[in-house]
CSV table of C-alpha atoms and ligand atoms in Angstrom, one decimal:
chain,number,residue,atom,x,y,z
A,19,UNK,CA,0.0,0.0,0.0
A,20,UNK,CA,1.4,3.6,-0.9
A,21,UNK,CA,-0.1,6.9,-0.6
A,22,UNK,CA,-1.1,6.3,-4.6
A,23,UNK,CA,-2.6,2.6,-3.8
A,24,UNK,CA,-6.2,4.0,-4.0
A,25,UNK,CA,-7.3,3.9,-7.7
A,26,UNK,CA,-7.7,1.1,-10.1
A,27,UNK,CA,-5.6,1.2,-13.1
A,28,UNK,CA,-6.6,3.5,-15.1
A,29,UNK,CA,-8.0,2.7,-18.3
A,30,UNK,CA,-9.6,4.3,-21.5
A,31,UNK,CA,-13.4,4.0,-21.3
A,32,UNK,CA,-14.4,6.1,-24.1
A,33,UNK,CA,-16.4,9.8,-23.6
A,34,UNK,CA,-19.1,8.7,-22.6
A,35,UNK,CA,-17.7,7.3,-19.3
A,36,UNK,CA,-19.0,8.8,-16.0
A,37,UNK,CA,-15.5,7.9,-14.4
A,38,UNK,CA,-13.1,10.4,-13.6
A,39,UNK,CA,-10.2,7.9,-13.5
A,40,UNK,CA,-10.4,6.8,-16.8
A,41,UNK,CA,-9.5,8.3,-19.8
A,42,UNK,CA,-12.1,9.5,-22.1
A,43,UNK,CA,-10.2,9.9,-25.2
A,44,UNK,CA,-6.3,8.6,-24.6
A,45,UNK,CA,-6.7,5.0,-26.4
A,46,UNK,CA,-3.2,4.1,-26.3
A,47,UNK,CA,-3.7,1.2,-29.1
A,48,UNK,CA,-5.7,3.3,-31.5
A,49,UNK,CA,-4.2,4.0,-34.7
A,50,UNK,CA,-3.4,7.2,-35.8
A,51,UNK,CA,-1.9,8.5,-39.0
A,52,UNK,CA,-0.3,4.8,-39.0
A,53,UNK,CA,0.7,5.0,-35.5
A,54,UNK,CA,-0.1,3.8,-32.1
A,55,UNK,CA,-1.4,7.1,-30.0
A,56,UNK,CA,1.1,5.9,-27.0
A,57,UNK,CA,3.8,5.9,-29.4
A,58,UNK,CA,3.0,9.3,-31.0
A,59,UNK,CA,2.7,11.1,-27.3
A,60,UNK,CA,5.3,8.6,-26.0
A,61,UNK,CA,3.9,10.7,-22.1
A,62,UNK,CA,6.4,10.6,-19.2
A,63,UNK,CA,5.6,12.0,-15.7
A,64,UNK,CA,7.8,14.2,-13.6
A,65,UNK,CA,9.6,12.7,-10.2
A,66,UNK,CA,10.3,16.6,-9.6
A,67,UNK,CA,6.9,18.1,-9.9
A,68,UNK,CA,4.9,14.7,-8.7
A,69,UNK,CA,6.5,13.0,-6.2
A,70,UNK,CA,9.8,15.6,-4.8
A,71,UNK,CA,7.7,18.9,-4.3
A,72,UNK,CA,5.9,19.3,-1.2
A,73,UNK,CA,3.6,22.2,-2.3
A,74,UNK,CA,5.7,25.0,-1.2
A,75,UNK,CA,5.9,28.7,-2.4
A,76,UNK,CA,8.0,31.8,-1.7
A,77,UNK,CA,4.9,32.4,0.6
A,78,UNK,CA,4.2,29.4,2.6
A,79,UNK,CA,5.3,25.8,2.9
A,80,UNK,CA,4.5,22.4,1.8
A,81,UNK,CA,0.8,21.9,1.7
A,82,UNK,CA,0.6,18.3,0.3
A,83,UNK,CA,1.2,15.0,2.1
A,84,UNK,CA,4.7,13.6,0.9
A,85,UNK,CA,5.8,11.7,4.1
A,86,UNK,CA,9.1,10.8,2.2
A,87,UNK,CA,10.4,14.4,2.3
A,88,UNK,CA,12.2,16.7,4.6
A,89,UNK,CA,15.4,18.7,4.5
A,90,UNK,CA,17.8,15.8,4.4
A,91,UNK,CA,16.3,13.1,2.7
A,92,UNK,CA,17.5,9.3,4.4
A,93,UNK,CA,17.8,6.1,2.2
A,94,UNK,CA,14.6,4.9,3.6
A,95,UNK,CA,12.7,8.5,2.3
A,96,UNK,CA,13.9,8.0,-1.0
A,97,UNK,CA,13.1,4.4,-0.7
A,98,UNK,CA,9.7,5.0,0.0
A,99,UNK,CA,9.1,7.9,-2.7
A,100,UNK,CA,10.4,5.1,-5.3
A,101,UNK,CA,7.9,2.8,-4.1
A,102,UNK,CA,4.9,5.7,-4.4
A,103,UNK,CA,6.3,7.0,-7.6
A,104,UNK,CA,6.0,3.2,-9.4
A,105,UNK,CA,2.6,2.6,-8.2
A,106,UNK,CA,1.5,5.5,-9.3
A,107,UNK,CA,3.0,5.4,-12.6
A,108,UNK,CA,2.1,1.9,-12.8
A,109,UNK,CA,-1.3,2.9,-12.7
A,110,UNK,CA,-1.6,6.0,-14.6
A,111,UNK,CA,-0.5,3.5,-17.8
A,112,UNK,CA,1.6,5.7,-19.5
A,113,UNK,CA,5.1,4.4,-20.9
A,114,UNK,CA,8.0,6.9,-19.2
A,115,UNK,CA,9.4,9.2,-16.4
A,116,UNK,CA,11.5,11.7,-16.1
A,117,UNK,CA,14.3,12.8,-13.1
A,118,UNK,CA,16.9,15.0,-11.8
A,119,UNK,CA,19.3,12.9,-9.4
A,120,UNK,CA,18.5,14.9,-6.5
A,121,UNK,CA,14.9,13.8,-6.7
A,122,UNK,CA,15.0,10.4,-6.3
A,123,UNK,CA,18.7,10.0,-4.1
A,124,UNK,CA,19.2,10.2,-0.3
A,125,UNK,CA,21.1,13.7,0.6
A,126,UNK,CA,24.7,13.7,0.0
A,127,UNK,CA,26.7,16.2,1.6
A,128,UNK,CA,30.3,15.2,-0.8
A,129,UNK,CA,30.1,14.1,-4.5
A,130,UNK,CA,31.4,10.4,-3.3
A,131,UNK,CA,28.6,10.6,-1.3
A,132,UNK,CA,26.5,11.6,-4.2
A,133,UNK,CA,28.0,9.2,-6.5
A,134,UNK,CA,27.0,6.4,-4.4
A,135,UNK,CA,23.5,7.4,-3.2
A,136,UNK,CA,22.6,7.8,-7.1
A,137,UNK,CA,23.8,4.5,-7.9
A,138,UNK,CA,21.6,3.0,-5.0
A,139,UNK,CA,18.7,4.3,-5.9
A,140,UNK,CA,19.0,4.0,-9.8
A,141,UNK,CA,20.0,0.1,-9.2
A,142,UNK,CA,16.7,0.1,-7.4
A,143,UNK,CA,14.7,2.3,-9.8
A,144,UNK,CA,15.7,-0.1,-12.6
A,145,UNK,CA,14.1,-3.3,-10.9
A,146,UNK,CA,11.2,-1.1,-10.9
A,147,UNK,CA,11.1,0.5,-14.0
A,148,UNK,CA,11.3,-3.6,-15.6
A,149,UNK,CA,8.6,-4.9,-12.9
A,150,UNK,CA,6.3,-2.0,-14.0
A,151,UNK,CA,7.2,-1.9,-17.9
A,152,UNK,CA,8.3,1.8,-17.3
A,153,UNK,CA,11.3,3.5,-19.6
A,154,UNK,CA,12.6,6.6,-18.7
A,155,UNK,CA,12.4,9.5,-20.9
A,156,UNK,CA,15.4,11.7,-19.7
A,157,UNK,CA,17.6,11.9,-16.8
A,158,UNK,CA,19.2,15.3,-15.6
A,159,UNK,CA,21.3,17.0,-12.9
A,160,UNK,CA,20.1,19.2,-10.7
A,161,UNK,CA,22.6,22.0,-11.1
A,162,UNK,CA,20.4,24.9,-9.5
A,163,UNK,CA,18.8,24.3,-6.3
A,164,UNK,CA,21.8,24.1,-4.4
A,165,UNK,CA,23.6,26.9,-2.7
A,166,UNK,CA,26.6,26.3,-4.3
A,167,UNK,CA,25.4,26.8,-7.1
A,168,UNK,CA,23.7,30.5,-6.5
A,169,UNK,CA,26.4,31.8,-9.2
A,170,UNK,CA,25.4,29.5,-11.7
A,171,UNK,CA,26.9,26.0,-12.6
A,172,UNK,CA,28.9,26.0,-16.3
A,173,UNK,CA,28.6,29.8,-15.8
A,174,UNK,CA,30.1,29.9,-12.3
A,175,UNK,CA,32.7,32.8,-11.6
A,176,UNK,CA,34.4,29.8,-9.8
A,177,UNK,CA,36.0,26.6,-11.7
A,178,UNK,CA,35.5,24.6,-8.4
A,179,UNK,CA,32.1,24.8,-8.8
A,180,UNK,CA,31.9,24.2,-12.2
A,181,UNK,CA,34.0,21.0,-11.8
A,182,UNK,CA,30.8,20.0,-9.1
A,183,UNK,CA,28.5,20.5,-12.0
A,184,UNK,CA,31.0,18.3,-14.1
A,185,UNK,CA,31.1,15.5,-11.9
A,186,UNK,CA,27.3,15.6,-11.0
A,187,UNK,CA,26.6,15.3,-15.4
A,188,UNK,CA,29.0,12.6,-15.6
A,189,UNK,CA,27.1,11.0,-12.4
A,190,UNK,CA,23.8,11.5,-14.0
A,191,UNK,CA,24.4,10.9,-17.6
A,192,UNK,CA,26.0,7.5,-16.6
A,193,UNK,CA,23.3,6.2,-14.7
A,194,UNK,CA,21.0,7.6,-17.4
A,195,UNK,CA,22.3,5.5,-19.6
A,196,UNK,CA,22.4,2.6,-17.7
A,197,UNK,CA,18.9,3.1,-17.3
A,198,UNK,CA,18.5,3.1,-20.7
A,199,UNK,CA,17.6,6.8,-21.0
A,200,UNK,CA,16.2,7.8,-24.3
A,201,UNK,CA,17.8,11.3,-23.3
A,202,UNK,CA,19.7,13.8,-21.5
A,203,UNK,CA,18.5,16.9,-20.5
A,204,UNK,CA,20.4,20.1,-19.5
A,205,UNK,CA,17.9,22.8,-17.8
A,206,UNK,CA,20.9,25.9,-17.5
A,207,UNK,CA,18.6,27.5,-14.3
A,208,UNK,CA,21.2,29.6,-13.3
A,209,UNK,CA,23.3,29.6,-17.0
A,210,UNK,CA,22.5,33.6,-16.6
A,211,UNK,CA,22.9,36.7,-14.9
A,212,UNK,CA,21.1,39.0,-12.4
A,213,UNK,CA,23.2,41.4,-13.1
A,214,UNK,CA,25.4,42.3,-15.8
A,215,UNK,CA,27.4,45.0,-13.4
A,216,UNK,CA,29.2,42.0,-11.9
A,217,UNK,CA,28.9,39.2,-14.9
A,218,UNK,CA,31.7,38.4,-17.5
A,219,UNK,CA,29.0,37.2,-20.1
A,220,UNK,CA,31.8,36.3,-22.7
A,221,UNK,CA,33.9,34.3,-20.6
A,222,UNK,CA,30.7,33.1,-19.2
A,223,UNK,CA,29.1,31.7,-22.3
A,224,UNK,CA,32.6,29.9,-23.8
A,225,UNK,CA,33.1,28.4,-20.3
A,226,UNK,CA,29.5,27.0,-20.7
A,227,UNK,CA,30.6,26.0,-24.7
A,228,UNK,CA,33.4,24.3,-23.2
A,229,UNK,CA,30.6,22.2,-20.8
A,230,UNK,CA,28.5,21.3,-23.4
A,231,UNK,CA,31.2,20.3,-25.7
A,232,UNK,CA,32.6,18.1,-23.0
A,233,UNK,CA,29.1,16.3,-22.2
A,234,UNK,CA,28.9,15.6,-25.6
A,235,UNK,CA,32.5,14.1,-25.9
A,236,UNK,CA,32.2,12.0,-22.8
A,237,UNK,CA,28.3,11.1,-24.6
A,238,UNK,CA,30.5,9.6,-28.0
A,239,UNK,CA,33.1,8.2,-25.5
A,240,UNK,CA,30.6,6.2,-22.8
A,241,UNK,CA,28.5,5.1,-26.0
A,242,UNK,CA,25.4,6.3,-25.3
A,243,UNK,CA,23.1,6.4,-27.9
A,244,UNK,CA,20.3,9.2,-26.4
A,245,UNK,CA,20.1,13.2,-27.3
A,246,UNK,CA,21.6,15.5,-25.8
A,247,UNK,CA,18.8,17.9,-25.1
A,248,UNK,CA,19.3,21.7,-24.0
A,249,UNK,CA,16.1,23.1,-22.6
A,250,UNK,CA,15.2,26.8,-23.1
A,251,UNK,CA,13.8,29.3,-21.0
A,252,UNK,CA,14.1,33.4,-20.7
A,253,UNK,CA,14.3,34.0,-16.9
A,254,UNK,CA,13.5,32.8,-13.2
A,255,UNK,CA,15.3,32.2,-11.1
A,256,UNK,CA,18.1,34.1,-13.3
A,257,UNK,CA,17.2,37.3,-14.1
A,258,UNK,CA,18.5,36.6,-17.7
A,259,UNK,CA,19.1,33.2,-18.7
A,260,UNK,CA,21.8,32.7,-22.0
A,261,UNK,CA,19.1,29.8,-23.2
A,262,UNK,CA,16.4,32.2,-23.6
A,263,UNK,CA,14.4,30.4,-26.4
A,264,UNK,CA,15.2,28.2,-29.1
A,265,UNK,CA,16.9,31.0,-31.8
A,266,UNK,CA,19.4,31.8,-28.9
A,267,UNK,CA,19.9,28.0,-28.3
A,268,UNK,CA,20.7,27.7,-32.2
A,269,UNK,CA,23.1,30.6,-32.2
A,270,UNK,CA,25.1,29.3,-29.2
A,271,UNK,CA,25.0,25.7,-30.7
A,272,UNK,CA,26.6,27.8,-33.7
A,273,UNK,CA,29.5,29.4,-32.0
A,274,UNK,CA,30.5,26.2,-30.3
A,275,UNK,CA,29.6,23.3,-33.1
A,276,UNK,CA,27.0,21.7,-31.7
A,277,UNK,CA,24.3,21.9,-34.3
A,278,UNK,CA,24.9,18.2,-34.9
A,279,UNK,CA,24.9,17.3,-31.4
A,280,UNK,CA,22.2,18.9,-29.1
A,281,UNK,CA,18.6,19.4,-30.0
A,282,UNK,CA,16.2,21.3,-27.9
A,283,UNK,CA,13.7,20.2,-25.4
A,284,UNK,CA,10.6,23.0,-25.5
A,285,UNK,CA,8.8,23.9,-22.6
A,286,UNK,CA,5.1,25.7,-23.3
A,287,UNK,CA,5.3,27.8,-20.6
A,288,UNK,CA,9.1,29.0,-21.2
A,289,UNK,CA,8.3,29.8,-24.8
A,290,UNK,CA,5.5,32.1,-23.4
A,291,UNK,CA,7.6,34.0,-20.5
A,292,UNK,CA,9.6,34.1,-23.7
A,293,UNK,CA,6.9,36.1,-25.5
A,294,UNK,CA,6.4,33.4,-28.2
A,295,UNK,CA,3.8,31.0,-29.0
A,296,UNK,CA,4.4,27.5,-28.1
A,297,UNK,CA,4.0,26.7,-32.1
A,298,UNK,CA,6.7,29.0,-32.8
A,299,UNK,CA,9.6,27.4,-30.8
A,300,UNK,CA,8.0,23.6,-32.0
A,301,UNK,CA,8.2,25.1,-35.9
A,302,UNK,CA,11.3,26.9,-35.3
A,303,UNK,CA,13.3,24.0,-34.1
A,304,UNK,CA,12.4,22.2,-37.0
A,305,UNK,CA,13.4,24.9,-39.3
A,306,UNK,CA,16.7,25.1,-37.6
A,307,UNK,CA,16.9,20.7,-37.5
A,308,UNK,CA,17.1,21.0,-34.0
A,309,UNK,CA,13.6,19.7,-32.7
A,310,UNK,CA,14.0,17.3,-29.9
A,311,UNK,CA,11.5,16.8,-27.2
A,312,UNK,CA,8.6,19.0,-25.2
A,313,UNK,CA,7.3,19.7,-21.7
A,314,UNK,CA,4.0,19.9,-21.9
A,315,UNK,CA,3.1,22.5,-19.4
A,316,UNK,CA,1.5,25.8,-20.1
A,317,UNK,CA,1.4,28.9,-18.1
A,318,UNK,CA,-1.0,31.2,-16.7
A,319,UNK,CA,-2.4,33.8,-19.1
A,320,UNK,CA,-2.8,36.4,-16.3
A,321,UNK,CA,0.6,36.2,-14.9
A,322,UNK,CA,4.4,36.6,-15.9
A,323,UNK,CA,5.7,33.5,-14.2
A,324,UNK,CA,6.2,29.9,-14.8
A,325,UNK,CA,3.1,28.7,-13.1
A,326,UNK,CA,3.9,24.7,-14.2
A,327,UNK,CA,0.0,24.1,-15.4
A,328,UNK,CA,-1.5,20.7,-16.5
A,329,UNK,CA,-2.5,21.2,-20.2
A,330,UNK,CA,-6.5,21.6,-20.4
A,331,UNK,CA,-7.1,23.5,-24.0
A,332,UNK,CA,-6.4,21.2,-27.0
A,333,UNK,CA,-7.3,23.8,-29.6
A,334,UNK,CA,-4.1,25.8,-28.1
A,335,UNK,CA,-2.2,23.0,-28.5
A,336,UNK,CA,-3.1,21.9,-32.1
A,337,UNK,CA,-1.0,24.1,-34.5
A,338,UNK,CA,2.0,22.8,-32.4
A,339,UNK,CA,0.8,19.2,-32.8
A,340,UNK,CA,0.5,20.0,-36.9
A,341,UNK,CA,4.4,20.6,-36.8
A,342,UNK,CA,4.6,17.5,-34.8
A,343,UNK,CA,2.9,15.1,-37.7
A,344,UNK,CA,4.6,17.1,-40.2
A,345,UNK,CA,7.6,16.0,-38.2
A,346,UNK,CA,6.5,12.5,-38.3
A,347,UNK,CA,6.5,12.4,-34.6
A,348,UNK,CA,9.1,12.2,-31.9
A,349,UNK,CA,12.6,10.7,-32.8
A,350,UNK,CA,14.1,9.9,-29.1
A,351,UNK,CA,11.5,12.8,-27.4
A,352,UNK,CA,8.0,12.7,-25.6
A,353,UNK,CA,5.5,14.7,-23.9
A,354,UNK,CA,7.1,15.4,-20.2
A,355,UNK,CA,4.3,16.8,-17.5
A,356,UNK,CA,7.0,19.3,-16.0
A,357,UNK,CA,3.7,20.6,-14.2
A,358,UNK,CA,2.8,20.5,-11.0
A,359,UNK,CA,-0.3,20.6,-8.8
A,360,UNK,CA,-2.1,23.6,-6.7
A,361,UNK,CA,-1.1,24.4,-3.5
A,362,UNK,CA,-4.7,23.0,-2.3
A,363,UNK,CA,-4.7,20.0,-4.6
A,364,UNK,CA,-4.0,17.9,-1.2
A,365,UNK,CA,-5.9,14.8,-2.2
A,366,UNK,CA,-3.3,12.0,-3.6
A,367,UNK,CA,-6.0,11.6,-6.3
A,368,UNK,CA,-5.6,15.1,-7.5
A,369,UNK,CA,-2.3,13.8,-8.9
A,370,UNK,CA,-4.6,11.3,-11.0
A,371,UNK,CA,-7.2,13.8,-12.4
A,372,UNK,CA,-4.5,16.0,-13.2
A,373,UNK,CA,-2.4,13.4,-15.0
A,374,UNK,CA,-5.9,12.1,-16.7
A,375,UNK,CA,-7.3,15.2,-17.7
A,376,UNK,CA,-3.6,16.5,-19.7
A,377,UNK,CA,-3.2,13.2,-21.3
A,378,UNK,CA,-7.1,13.1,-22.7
A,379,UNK,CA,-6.0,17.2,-23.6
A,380,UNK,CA,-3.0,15.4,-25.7
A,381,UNK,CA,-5.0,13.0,-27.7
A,382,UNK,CA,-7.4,15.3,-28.3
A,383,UNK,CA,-5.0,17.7,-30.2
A,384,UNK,CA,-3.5,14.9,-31.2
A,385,UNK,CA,-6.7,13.7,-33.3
A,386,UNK,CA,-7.6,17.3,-34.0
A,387,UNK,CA,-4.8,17.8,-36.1
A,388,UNK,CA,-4.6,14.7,-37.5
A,389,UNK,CA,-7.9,15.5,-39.2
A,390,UNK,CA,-6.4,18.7,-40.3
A,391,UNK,CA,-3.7,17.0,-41.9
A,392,UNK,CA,-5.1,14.4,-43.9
A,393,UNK,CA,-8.1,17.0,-45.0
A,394,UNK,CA,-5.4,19.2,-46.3
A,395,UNK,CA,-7.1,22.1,-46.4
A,396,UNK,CA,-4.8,24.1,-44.4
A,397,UNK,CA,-1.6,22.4,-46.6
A,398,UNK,CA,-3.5,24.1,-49.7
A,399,UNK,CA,-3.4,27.1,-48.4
A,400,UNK,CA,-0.3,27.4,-47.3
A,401,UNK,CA,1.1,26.2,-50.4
A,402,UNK,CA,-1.0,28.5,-52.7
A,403,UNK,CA,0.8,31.1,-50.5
A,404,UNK,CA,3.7,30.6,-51.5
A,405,UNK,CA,3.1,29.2,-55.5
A,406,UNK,CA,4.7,32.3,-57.2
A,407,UNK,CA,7.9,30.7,-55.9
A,408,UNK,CA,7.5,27.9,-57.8
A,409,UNK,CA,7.8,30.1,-60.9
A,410,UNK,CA,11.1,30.1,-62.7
A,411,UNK,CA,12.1,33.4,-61.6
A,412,UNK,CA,11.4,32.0,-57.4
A,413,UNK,CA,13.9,28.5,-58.4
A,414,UNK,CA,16.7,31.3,-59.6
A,415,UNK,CA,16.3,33.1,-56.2
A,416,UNK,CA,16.3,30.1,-54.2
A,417,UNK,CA,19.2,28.4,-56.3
A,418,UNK,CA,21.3,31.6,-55.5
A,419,UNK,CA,21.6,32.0,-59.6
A,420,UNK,CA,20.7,35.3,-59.7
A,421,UNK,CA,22.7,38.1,-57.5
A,422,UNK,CA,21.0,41.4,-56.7
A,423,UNK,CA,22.0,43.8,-60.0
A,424,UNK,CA,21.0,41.3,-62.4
A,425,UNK,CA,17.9,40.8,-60.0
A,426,UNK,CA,16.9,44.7,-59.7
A,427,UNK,CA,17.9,44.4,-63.7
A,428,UNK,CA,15.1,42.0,-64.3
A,429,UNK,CA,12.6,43.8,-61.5
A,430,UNK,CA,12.8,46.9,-63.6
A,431,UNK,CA,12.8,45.5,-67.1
A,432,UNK,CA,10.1,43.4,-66.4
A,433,UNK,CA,8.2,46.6,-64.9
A,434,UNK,CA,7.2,44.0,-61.9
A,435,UNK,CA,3.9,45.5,-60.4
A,436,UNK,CA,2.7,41.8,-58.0
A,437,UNK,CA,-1.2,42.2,-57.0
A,438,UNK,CA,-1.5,41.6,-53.2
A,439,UNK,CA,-3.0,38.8,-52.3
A,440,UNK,CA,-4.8,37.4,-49.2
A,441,UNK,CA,-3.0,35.7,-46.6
A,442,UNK,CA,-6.4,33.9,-45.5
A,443,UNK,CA,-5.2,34.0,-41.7
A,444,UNK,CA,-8.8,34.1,-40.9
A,445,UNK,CA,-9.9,30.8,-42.8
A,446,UNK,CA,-6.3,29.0,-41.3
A,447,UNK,CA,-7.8,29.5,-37.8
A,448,UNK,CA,-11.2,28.8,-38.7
A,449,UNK,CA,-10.0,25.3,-39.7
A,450,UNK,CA,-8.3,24.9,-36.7
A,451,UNK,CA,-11.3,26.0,-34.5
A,452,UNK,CA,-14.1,23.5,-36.4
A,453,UNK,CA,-11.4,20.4,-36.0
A,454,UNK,CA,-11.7,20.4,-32.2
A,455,UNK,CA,-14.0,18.4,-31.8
A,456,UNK,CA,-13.0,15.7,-29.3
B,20,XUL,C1,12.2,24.6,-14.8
B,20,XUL,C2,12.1,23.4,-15.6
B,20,XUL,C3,12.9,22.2,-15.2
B,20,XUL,C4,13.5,21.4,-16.3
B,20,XUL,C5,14.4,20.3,-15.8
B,20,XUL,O1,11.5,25.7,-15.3
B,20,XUL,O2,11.4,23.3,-16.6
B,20,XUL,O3,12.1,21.4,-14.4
B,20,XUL,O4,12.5,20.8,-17.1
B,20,XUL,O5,15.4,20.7,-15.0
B,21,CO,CO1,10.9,21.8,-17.9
């Protein structure tokens, strides 16, 4: 019996069902587009969010019952999370997780310590994850909550601490891999400034090229065969953080070389502190060939912070999900609930409904655009848009045949007078809108 023990496995029971612990529209077997829906949402639950947070604020402490936490956190705590994180996960039915090793370890006060307390649980976590059928996602560091690491980690001012940060990846990645991790994620929480008054930001960003060059090398050398995933975000807790959406991630790749080697793993609710839509960051990944994975919470509307929401609006959802068949689906990625409860969500089945209710949001979008996609409709359009290109004079442009005189030459000669023509914005989200439907 654990805390999660409560509620039947949760099945799929169609929408018809009057059971809020089953899911109305998440069939994991049904095919769509070719595929299994499991295997096109591939869903993976937090340990942070879920199992390690107590329900605290910057107002008030922990308000939900996790008996396995406290300051320092014994073998027999994190023994007893692990055993309420696999039931639960057992019985939501969905195929991964996700971790930092602080969340699932005892305390460790030195990194030997640390070294060995992440190997004890991880040894234990993989009988679990094979008794319960459950794969893990991605594994990262925590590289932020300490106060050592107040400064930053690859961005430290001190070399001591970045070598912390070293040893902690090379502890995390390892046992990631043993785990057989799909991925490996790097969250740079404090890869920024608060103030650039006292804040080399050149030195800064090539010490934190060096890092990332360095996890990737020690990647090729341990043979592990995941991505290498940086996740972006503009601010909190830094005030300014160098990852700040997916064009900055690109152009730091860039500098250092690591287009090839590191993807992005796209937050909702860090692409709207950012200012952008969701859909922007998923489409321009895949523009830049660096689309990786996504956490699937979404912010608060009303406020400028990263509130950590379960996903509840599928038509908000869909024009990201259109990139995502376009993409064929996830390569080594998946769907990660980085999202946590309310304070006053105190009942262990509010962990359920929450779960339940973003999973049915994802298979609705899913199925939503689906529809979209194999009705076309909106592919039309867009490529009627852009037909004029397919003229001869757009395959000169495009095959860089043509340079700018002999371009302005032709314009002129040609006395070029192009009608406008509508761009049909209105219709694109009227598609969109009549599509939701599940
Ligand atoms: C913080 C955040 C992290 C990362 C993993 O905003 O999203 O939980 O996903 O470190
Ligand atoms: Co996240």
């Amino acid at each position: 019996m654990t805390l999660f023990s409560s509620i039947e496995p949760v099945r799929y029971e169609g929408p018809e069902t009057a059971n809020e612990f089953a899911y109305r529209v998440y069939d994991k077997d049904r095919e769509v587009l070719g595929k299994r829906m499991e295997d096109w949402l591939r869903c993976a639950v937090c340990y942070w969010h879920s199992f390690n947070w107590p329900g605290a604020d910057i107002f008030g402490g922990g308000t939900l019952p996790r008996p396995w936490l406290a300051p320092k956190i014994t073998q027999e705590m994190a023994d007893e999370k692990l055993e309420a994180a696999f039931d639960f996960l057992k019985r939501l039915g969905i195929p991964y997780f996700t971790f930092h090793d602080v969340d699932a370890m005892a305390t460790a006060a030195t990194l030997k310590e640390h070294d060995r307390n992440l190997r004890t649980i991880t040894e234990k976590m993989q009988q679990k994850m094979a008794a319960a059928g459950t794969k893990l996602l991605w594994g990262t560091a925590n590289l932020f909550s300490h106060p050592r690491y107040a400064g930053g980690a690859a961005t430290s001012p001190d070399p001591e601490v970045y070598a912390w940060a070293a040893a902690q990846v090379r502890f995390c990645l390892e046992a990631t891999q043993r785990m057989g991790g799909e991925n490996y994620v790097l969250w740079g929480g404090r890869e920024g400034y608060d103030s650039l008054l006292n804040t080399d930001l050149k030195r800064e960003l090539d010490h934190y090229g060096r890092f990332l060059s360095m996890v990737v090398e020690h990647k090729h050398r341990i043979g592990f065969k995941g991505t290498i995933l940086i996740e972006p975000k503009p601010f909190e807790p830094t005030k300014h953080q160098y990852d700040r959406d997916v064009a900055a991630v690109f152009a730091f790749l860039q500098k250092y070389g690591l287009t090839k080697e590191v993807r992005v793993n796209i937050e909702v609710n860090h692409a709207t502190l950012a200012g952008l839509d969701f859909e922007h960051e998923v489409t321009a990944a895949r523009a830049y060939g660096i689309f990786g994975s996504i956490d699937i919470n979404r912010g608060d509307p009303r406020n400028g912070w990263d509130t950590d929401q379960f996903p509840n609006n599928a038509q908000e959802l869909v024009p990201a999900f259109i990139q995502l068949i376009e993409e064929k689906g996830f390569a080594t990625g998946g769907f990660n609930f980085d999202a946590k409860l309310r304070r006053q969500s105190v009942d262990a089945d509010d962990l359920y409904l929450a779960h339940i209710g973003g999973i049915d949001t994802l298979a609705r979008a899913l199925l939503a655009a689906a529809d979209i996609v194999t009705e076309r409709k909106l592919a039309r359009l867009k490529q009627e848009r852009y037909q004029r290109w397919d003229s001869d004079l757009g395959a000169r442009i495009e095959s860089g045949a043509i340079d700018l005189a002999t371009l302005a030459d032709l314009a002129v000669e040609r006395n070029l007078d192009p009608a406008p023509k509508s761009g049909r914005q209105e219709l694109a989200e009227s598609i969109i809108a009549r599509h939701c439907k599940y």
